Structure formats: C-alpha cells, structure tokens
mmCIF file of C-alpha atoms in Angstrom:
data_model
loop_
_atom_site.group_PDB
_atom_site.id
_atom_site.type_symbol
_atom_site.label_atom_id
_atom_site.label_comp_id
_atom_site.label_asym_id
_atom_site.label_seq_id
_atom_site.Cartn_x
_atom_site.Cartn_y
_atom_site.Cartn_z
ATOM 1 C CA UNK A 322 2.321 -26.022 5.171
ATOM 2 C CA UNK A 323 0.813 -28.170 2.406
ATOM 3 C CA UNK A 324 -1.201 -30.049 5.012
ATOM 4 C CA UNK A 325 -2.638 -26.801 6.394
ATOM 5 C CA UNK A 326 -3.613 -25.686 2.905
ATOM 6 C CA UNK A 327 -5.286 -29.011 2.098
ATOM 7 C CA UNK A 328 -7.106 -29.078 5.443
ATOM 8 C CA UNK A 329 -8.424 -25.556 4.934
ATOM 9 C CA UNK A 330 -9.453 -26.319 1.346
ATOM 10 C CA UNK A 331 -11.316 -29.421 2.527
ATOM 11 C CA UNK A 332 -13.111 -27.370 5.171
ATOM 12 C CA UNK A 333 -14.095 -24.766 2.563
ATOM 13 C CA UNK A 334 -15.332 -27.454 0.151
ATOM 14 C CA UNK A 335 -17.390 -29.074 2.906
ATOM 15 C CA UNK A 336 -18.947 -25.732 3.850
ATOM 16 C CA UNK A 337 -19.732 -24.972 0.215
ATOM 17 C CA UNK A 338 -21.247 -28.422 -0.329
ATOM 18 C CA UNK A 339 -23.477 -28.015 2.724
ATOM 19 C CA UNK A 340 -24.649 -24.630 1.498
ATOM 20 C CA UNK A 341 -25.359 -25.906 -2.006
ATOM 21 C CA UNK A 342 -27.310 -28.963 -0.877
ATOM 22 C CA UNK A 343 -29.425 -26.962 1.523
ATOM 23 C CA UNK A 344 -28.650 -28.054 5.118
ATOM 24 C CA UNK A 345 -27.240 -24.598 5.915
ATOM 25 C CA UNK A 346 -28.298 -21.207 4.657
ATOM 26 C CA UNK A 347 -26.069 -18.958 2.583
ATOM 27 C CA UNK A 348 -26.559 -15.976 4.870
ATOM 28 C CA UNK A 349 -24.126 -13.616 6.528
ATOM 29 C CA UNK A 350 -22.540 -16.251 8.770
ATOM 30 C CA UNK A 351 -21.842 -18.524 5.816
ATOM 31 C CA UNK A 352 -20.351 -15.705 3.769
ATOM 32 C CA UNK A 353 -18.171 -14.558 6.671
ATOM 33 C CA UNK A 354 -16.858 -18.061 7.358
ATOM 34 C CA UNK A 355 -16.255 -18.772 3.675
ATOM 35 C CA UNK A 356 -14.402 -15.466 3.254
ATOM 36 C CA UNK A 357 -12.226 -16.281 6.282
ATOM 37 C CA UNK A 358 -11.367 -19.688 4.827
ATOM 38 C CA UNK A 359 -10.612 -18.169 1.426
ATOM 39 C CA UNK A 360 -8.295 -15.574 2.983
ATOM 40 C CA UNK A 361 -6.564 -18.241 5.075
ATOM 41 C CA UNK A 362 -5.934 -20.368 1.969
ATOM 42 C CA UNK A 363 -4.548 -17.337 0.122
ATOM 43 C CA UNK A 364 -2.184 -16.468 3.003
ATOM 44 C CA UNK A 365 -0.973 -20.056 3.348
ATOM 45 C CA UNK A 366 -0.340 -20.351 -0.396
ATOM 46 C CA UNK A 367 1.491 -17.011 -0.370
ATOM 47 C CA UNK A 368 3.685 -18.108 2.549
ATOM 48 C CA UNK A 369 4.407 -21.406 0.817
ATOM 49 C CA UNK A 370 5.410 -19.609 -2.388
ATOM 50 C CA UNK A 371 7.753 -17.333 -0.426
ATOM 51 C CA UNK A 372 9.365 -20.268 1.340
ATOM 52 C CA UNK A 373 9.821 -22.112 -1.948
ATOM 53 C CA UNK A 374 11.359 -18.995 -3.513
ATOM 54 C CA UNK A 375 13.765 -18.605 -0.587
ATOM 55 C CA UNK A 376 14.682 -22.268 -0.814
ATOM 56 C CA UNK A 377 15.446 -22.032 -4.529
ATOM 57 C CA UNK A 378 17.642 -18.951 -3.967
ATOM 58 C CA UNK A 379 19.802 -20.685 -1.372
#
C-alpha cells in the first residue's frame, strides 16, 4: 500500500513539475489527470489508515 501511495505521489509531482516548467499546458486534461491522482492518493491513504487502525485493534 505504501508503495502505491509513493508511486502515485511521484506521478503527481512529475505532472506538476512538467506543468510548472512549461512542457505541458495546464488545461482541462491536466486538471482532470491531477484531480484523479489526488483522489487516488486520498483513497490509498484512507485505506492504509483503516488497515492500520484494524491492526492496532487486534
């Protein structure tokens, strides 16, 4: 799970860096992709927190 989170974060950082340095535009496609990555990170972190909470209960 941690690996998935880190991989997704790295992908988001790369996309953001490309947008900030100019090679890609910050149009609708960029915003859609970045939002998808952000939501994926949030879901993965939420799942990880749940699993850690379950583990600490048992």
